[in-house]
Amino acid sequence: MKIKLVKNILEANDRIAEENRKIFYKNQIFVINMMSAPGAGKTTLLEKTIFDLKDKIKIGVIEGDIATTRDAEKIEVTGVPVVQITTDGACHLDANMIRGVLDDLPLSEIDLLIIENVGNLVCPAEFKVGEDAKVMLLSATEGDDKPLKYPLMFSESSLLLINKIDLLPYTDFNIAKVRKDSLSINPGLDIIEVSAKTGEGMERWYGWLEERLSI
Ligand code: MG
Ligand code: ZN
């Protein structure tokens, strides 16, 4: 039966995710699984974050994309360790893919590992990879009905970053509605409004990270 098969796949994934967690714990790495729709600005936010924090926090990155190594090349310029996972069609990262690249990262030298998942609002939320927290990006150029349309992303995340707030004057995106709908799905969700482009709000995102890294 199909439902049983899906359940088995997720259970097998969770076991590997747990092994990944042990490796991260042993190396004292805080791990973020970053998710969003394509084009929400994950890579740009990451570049800006690394630029601002890399003297303070030892950051490593895993880039997930269906095709191309473009995003990893952008991160490589910042000088932090990065590996690319090209999923060759798969629309999410899973725990086994992450385990497959851990040997390519200098784990003992990393305090914060950011995993940029494949741009997709559905299954990335279903597959644990061994992360400490899921962080979701929703940009002001997307529909403000997404919390209600893709509730799992919002219920699984610890933090929602509302990105591209510099573009709010040009869109119909209703932040109050997004906040209300998101919190109705996940009352414990932290929500921070940012623009990775202008830098607005980024200090609060850094504060959120530093709190978790206990800096
Ligand atoms: Mg990207
Ligand atoms: Zn998928």
mmCIF file with all atom_site columns, N, CA, C and O in Angstrom, residues 14-39:
data_model
loop_
_atom_site.group_PDB
_atom_site.id
_atom_site.type_symbol
_atom_site.label_atom_id
_atom_site.label_alt_id
_atom_site.label_comp_id
_atom_site.label_asym_id
_atom_site.label_entity_id
_atom_site.label_seq_id
_atom_site.pdbx_PDB_ins_code
_atom_site.Cartn_x
_atom_site.Cartn_y
_atom_site.Cartn_z
_atom_site.occupancy
_atom_site.B_iso_or_equiv
_atom_site.pdbx_formal_charge
_atom_site.auth_seq_id
_atom_site.auth_comp_id
_atom_site.auth_asym_id
_atom_site.auth_atom_id
_atom_site.pdbx_PDB_model_num
ATOM 1   N N  . ASP A 1 14 ? 14.210 9.357  9.137  1.00 0.00 ? 14 ASP A N  1
ATOM 2   C CA . ASP A 1 14 ? 14.360 9.854  10.510 1.00 0.00 ? 14 ASP A CA 1
ATOM 3   C C  . ASP A 1 14 ? 15.518 9.174  11.234 1.00 0.00 ? 14 ASP A C  1
ATOM 4   O O  . ASP A 1 14 ? 16.206 9.796  12.039 1.00 0.00 ? 14 ASP A O  1
ATOM 5   N N  . ARG A 1 15 ? 15.731 7.894  10.942 1.00 0.00 ? 15 ARG A N  1
ATOM 6   C CA . ARG A 1 15 ? 16.848 7.183  11.583 1.00 0.00 ? 15 ARG A CA 1
ATOM 7   C C  . ARG A 1 15 ? 18.191 7.779  11.153 1.00 0.00 ? 15 ARG A C  1
ATOM 8   O O  . ARG A 1 15 ? 19.080 7.998  11.974 1.00 0.00 ? 15 ARG A O  1
ATOM 9   N N  . ILE A 1 16 ? 18.309 8.077  9.871  1.00 0.00 ? 16 ILE A N  1
ATOM 10  C CA . ILE A 1 16 ? 19.568 8.663  9.381  1.00 0.00 ? 16 ILE A CA 1
ATOM 11  C C  . ILE A 1 16 ? 19.717 10.096 9.905  1.00 0.00 ? 16 ILE A C  1
ATOM 12  O O  . ILE A 1 16 ? 20.804 10.525 10.280 1.00 0.00 ? 16 ILE A O  1
ATOM 13  N N  . ALA A 1 17 ? 18.587 10.803 9.968  1.00 0.00 ? 17 ALA A N  1
ATOM 14  C CA . ALA A 1 17 ? 18.616 12.167 10.515 1.00 0.00 ? 17 ALA A CA 1
ATOM 15  C C  . ALA A 1 17 ? 19.134 12.147 11.952 1.00 0.00 ? 17 ALA A C  1
ATOM 16  O O  . ALA A 1 17 ? 19.906 13.026 12.368 1.00 0.00 ? 17 ALA A O  1
ATOM 17  N N  . GLU A 1 18 ? 18.737 11.128 12.701 1.00 0.00 ? 18 GLU A N  1
ATOM 18  C CA . GLU A 1 18 ? 19.176 11.005 14.086 1.00 0.00 ? 18 GLU A CA 1
ATOM 19  C C  . GLU A 1 18 ? 20.693 10.760 14.147 1.00 0.00 ? 18 GLU A C  1
ATOM 20  O O  . GLU A 1 18 ? 21.385 11.321 15.007 1.00 0.00 ? 18 GLU A O  1
ATOM 21  N N  . GLU A 1 19 ? 21.202 9.967  13.221 1.00 0.00 ? 19 GLU A N  1
ATOM 22  C CA . GLU A 1 19 ? 22.657 9.742  13.151 1.00 0.00 ? 19 GLU A CA 1
ATOM 23  C C  . GLU A 1 19 ? 23.386 11.051 12.804 1.00 0.00 ? 19 GLU A C  1
ATOM 24  O O  . GLU A 1 19 ? 24.431 11.358 13.383 1.00 0.00 ? 19 GLU A O  1
ATOM 25  N N  . ASN A 1 20 ? 22.823 11.787 11.872 1.00 0.00 ? 20 ASN A N  1
ATOM 26  C CA . ASN A 1 20 ? 23.415 13.093 11.533 1.00 0.00 ? 20 ASN A CA 1
ATOM 27  C C  . ASN A 1 20 ? 23.458 13.999 12.759 1.00 0.00 ? 20 ASN A C  1
ATOM 28  O O  . ASN A 1 20 ? 24.451 14.677 13.020 1.00 0.00 ? 20 ASN A O  1
ATOM 29  N N  . ARG A 1 21 ? 22.366 13.989 13.500 1.00 0.00 ? 21 ARG A N  1
ATOM 30  C CA . ARG A 1 21 ? 22.280 14.829 14.709 1.00 0.00 ? 21 ARG A CA 1
ATOM 31  C C  . ARG A 1 21 ? 23.402 14.512 15.692 1.00 0.00 ? 21 ARG A C  1
ATOM 32  O O  . ARG A 1 21 ? 23.978 15.404 16.296 1.00 0.00 ? 21 ARG A O  1
ATOM 33  N N  . LYS A 1 22 ? 23.672 13.221 15.839 1.00 0.00 ? 22 LYS A N  1
ATOM 34  C CA . LYS A 1 22 ? 24.741 12.822 16.760 1.00 0.00 ? 22 LYS A CA 1
ATOM 35  C C  . LYS A 1 22 ? 26.084 13.372 16.298 1.00 0.00 ? 22 LYS A C  1
ATOM 36  O O  . LYS A 1 22 ? 26.898 13.812 17.111 1.00 0.00 ? 22 LYS A O  1
ATOM 37  N N  . ILE A 1 23 ? 26.295 13.332 14.998 1.00 0.00 ? 23 ILE A N  1
ATOM 38  C CA . ILE A 1 23 ? 27.554 13.866 14.440 1.00 0.00 ? 23 ILE A CA 1
ATOM 39  C C  . ILE A 1 23 ? 27.628 15.381 14.689 1.00 0.00 ? 23 ILE A C  1
ATOM 40  O O  . ILE A 1 23 ? 28.660 15.907 15.111 1.00 0.00 ? 23 ILE A O  1
ATOM 41  N N  . PHE A 1 24 ? 26.530 16.056 14.478 1.00 0.00 ? 24 PHE A N  1
ATOM 42  C CA . PHE A 1 24 ? 26.508 17.512 14.695 1.00 0.00 ? 24 PHE A CA 1
ATOM 43  C C  . PHE A 1 24 ? 26.734 17.836 16.179 1.00 0.00 ? 24 PHE A C  1
ATOM 44  O O  . PHE A 1 24 ? 27.467 18.751 16.524 1.00 0.00 ? 24 PHE A O  1
ATOM 45  N N  . TYR A 1 25 ? 26.081 17.046 17.023 1.00 0.00 ? 25 TYR A N  1
ATOM 46  C CA . TYR A 1 25 ? 26.201 17.273 18.459 1.00 0.00 ? 25 TYR A CA 1
ATOM 47  C C  . TYR A 1 25 ? 27.643 17.086 18.930 1.00 0.00 ? 25 TYR A C  1
ATOM 48  O O  . TYR A 1 25 ? 28.185 17.891 19.686 1.00 0.00 ? 25 TYR A O  1
ATOM 49  N N  . LYS A 1 26 ? 28.248 16.012 18.428 1.00 0.00 ? 26 LYS A N  1
ATOM 50  C CA . LYS A 1 26 ? 29.635 15.703 18.793 1.00 0.00 ? 26 LYS A CA 1
ATOM 51  C C  . LYS A 1 26 ? 30.569 16.860 18.391 1.00 0.00 ? 26 LYS A C  1
ATOM 52  O O  . LYS A 1 26 ? 31.522 17.178 19.102 1.00 0.00 ? 26 LYS A O  1
ATOM 53  N N  . ASN A 1 27 ? 30.253 17.475 17.266 1.00 0.00 ? 27 ASN A N  1
ATOM 54  C CA . ASN A 1 27 ? 31.097 18.578 16.778 1.00 0.00 ? 27 ASN A CA 1
ATOM 55  C C  . ASN A 1 27 ? 30.601 19.948 17.246 1.00 0.00 ? 27 ASN A C  1
ATOM 56  O O  . ASN A 1 27 ? 31.123 20.980 16.811 1.00 0.00 ? 27 ASN A O  1
ATOM 57  N N  . GLN A 1 28 ? 29.597 19.932 18.114 1.00 0.00 ? 28 GLN A N  1
ATOM 58  C CA . GLN A 1 28 ? 28.997 21.162 18.650 1.00 0.00 ? 28 GLN A CA 1
ATOM 59  C C  . GLN A 1 28 ? 28.607 22.163 17.566 1.00 0.00 ? 28 GLN A C  1
ATOM 60  O O  . GLN A 1 28 ? 29.029 23.328 17.573 1.00 0.00 ? 28 GLN A O  1
ATOM 61  N N  . ILE A 1 29 ? 27.826 21.670 16.634 1.00 0.00 ? 29 ILE A N  1
ATOM 62  C CA . ILE A 1 29 ? 27.374 22.507 15.515 1.00 0.00 ? 29 ILE A CA 1
ATOM 63  C C  . ILE A 1 29 ? 25.871 22.742 15.643 1.00 0.00 ? 29 ILE A C  1
ATOM 64  O O  . ILE A 1 29 ? 25.108 21.792 15.840 1.00 0.00 ? 29 ILE A O  1
ATOM 65  N N  . PHE A 1 30 ? 25.459 24.002 15.551 1.00 0.00 ? 30 PHE A N  1
ATOM 66  C CA . PHE A 1 30 ? 24.038 24.329 15.479 1.00 0.00 ? 30 PHE A CA 1
ATOM 67  C C  . PHE A 1 30 ? 23.635 24.312 14.007 1.00 0.00 ? 30 PHE A C  1
ATOM 68  O O  . PHE A 1 30 ? 24.275 24.957 13.171 1.00 0.00 ? 30 PHE A O  1
ATOM 69  N N  . VAL A 1 31 ? 22.584 23.552 13.690 1.00 0.00 ? 31 VAL A N  1
ATOM 70  C CA . VAL A 1 31 ? 22.250 23.309 12.283 1.00 0.00 ? 31 VAL A CA 1
ATOM 71  C C  . VAL A 1 31 ? 20.872 23.869 11.933 1.00 0.00 ? 31 VAL A C  1
ATOM 72  O O  . VAL A 1 31 ? 19.883 23.594 12.617 1.00 0.00 ? 31 VAL A O  1
ATOM 73  N N  . ILE A 1 32 ? 20.848 24.642 10.874 1.00 0.00 ? 32 ILE A N  1
ATOM 74  C CA . ILE A 1 32 ? 19.591 25.213 10.388 1.00 0.00 ? 32 ILE A CA 1
ATOM 75  C C  . ILE A 1 32 ? 19.237 24.623 9.037  1.00 0.00 ? 32 ILE A C  1
ATOM 76  O O  . ILE A 1 32 ? 20.082 24.551 8.141  1.00 0.00 ? 32 ILE A O  1
ATOM 77  N N  . ASN A 1 33 ? 18.002 24.185 8.912  1.00 0.00 ? 33 ASN A N  1
ATOM 78  C CA . ASN A 1 33 ? 17.463 23.720 7.644  1.00 0.00 ? 33 ASN A CA 1
ATOM 79  C C  . ASN A 1 33 ? 16.615 24.860 7.089  1.00 0.00 ? 33 ASN A C  1
ATOM 80  O O  . ASN A 1 33 ? 15.556 25.176 7.625  1.00 0.00 ? 33 ASN A O  1
ATOM 81  N N  . MET A 1 34 ? 17.122 25.518 6.047  1.00 0.00 ? 34 MET A N  1
ATOM 82  C CA . MET A 1 34 ? 16.456 26.723 5.535  1.00 0.00 ? 34 MET A CA 1
ATOM 83  C C  . MET A 1 34 ? 15.603 26.384 4.316  1.00 0.00 ? 34 MET A C  1
ATOM 84  O O  . MET A 1 34 ? 16.088 25.821 3.347  1.00 0.00 ? 34 MET A O  1
ATOM 85  N N  . MET A 1 35 ? 14.338 26.748 4.417  1.00 0.00 ? 35 MET A N  1
ATOM 86  C CA . MET A 1 35 ? 13.386 26.344 3.378  1.00 0.00 ? 35 MET A CA 1
ATOM 87  C C  . MET A 1 35 ? 12.612 27.561 2.858  1.00 0.00 ? 35 MET A C  1
ATOM 88  O O  . MET A 1 35 ? 12.378 28.509 3.585  1.00 0.00 ? 35 MET A O  1
ATOM 89  N N  . SER A 1 36 ? 12.214 27.463 1.599  1.00 0.00 ? 36 SER A N  1
ATOM 90  C CA . SER A 1 36 ? 11.349 28.502 1.016  1.00 0.00 ? 36 SER A CA 1
ATOM 91  C C  . SER A 1 36 ? 10.925 28.061 -0.374 1.00 0.00 ? 36 SER A C  1
ATOM 92  O O  . SER A 1 36 ? 11.412 27.060 -0.890 1.00 0.00 ? 36 SER A O  1
ATOM 93  N N  . ALA A 1 37 ? 10.048 28.834 -0.986 1.00 0.00 ? 37 ALA A N  1
ATOM 94  C CA . ALA A 1 37 ? 9.735  28.649 -2.399 1.00 0.00 ? 37 ALA A CA 1
ATOM 95  C C  . ALA A 1 37 ? 10.935 29.127 -3.217 1.00 0.00 ? 37 ALA A C  1
ATOM 96  O O  . ALA A 1 37 ? 11.771 29.872 -2.699 1.00 0.00 ? 37 ALA A O  1
ATOM 97  N N  . PRO A 1 38 ? 11.031 28.717 -4.479 1.00 0.00 ? 38 PRO A N  1
ATOM 98  C CA . PRO A 1 38 ? 12.103 29.262 -5.317 1.00 0.00 ? 38 PRO A CA 1
ATOM 99  C C  . PRO A 1 38 ? 11.988 30.785 -5.406 1.00 0.00 ? 38 PRO A C  1
ATOM 100 O O  . PRO A 1 38 ? 10.875 31.317 -5.496 1.00 0.00 ? 38 PRO A O  1
ATOM 101 N N  . GLY A 1 39 ? 13.120 31.473 -5.315 1.00 0.00 ? 39 GLY A N  1
ATOM 102 C CA . GLY A 1 39 ? 13.101 32.917 -5.532 1.00 0.00 ? 39 GLY A CA 1
ATOM 103 C C  . GLY A 1 39 ? 12.767 33.770 -4.324 1.00 0.00 ? 39 GLY A C  1
ATOM 104 O O  . GLY A 1 39 ? 12.612 34.981 -4.439 1.00 0.00 ? 39 GLY A O  1
#
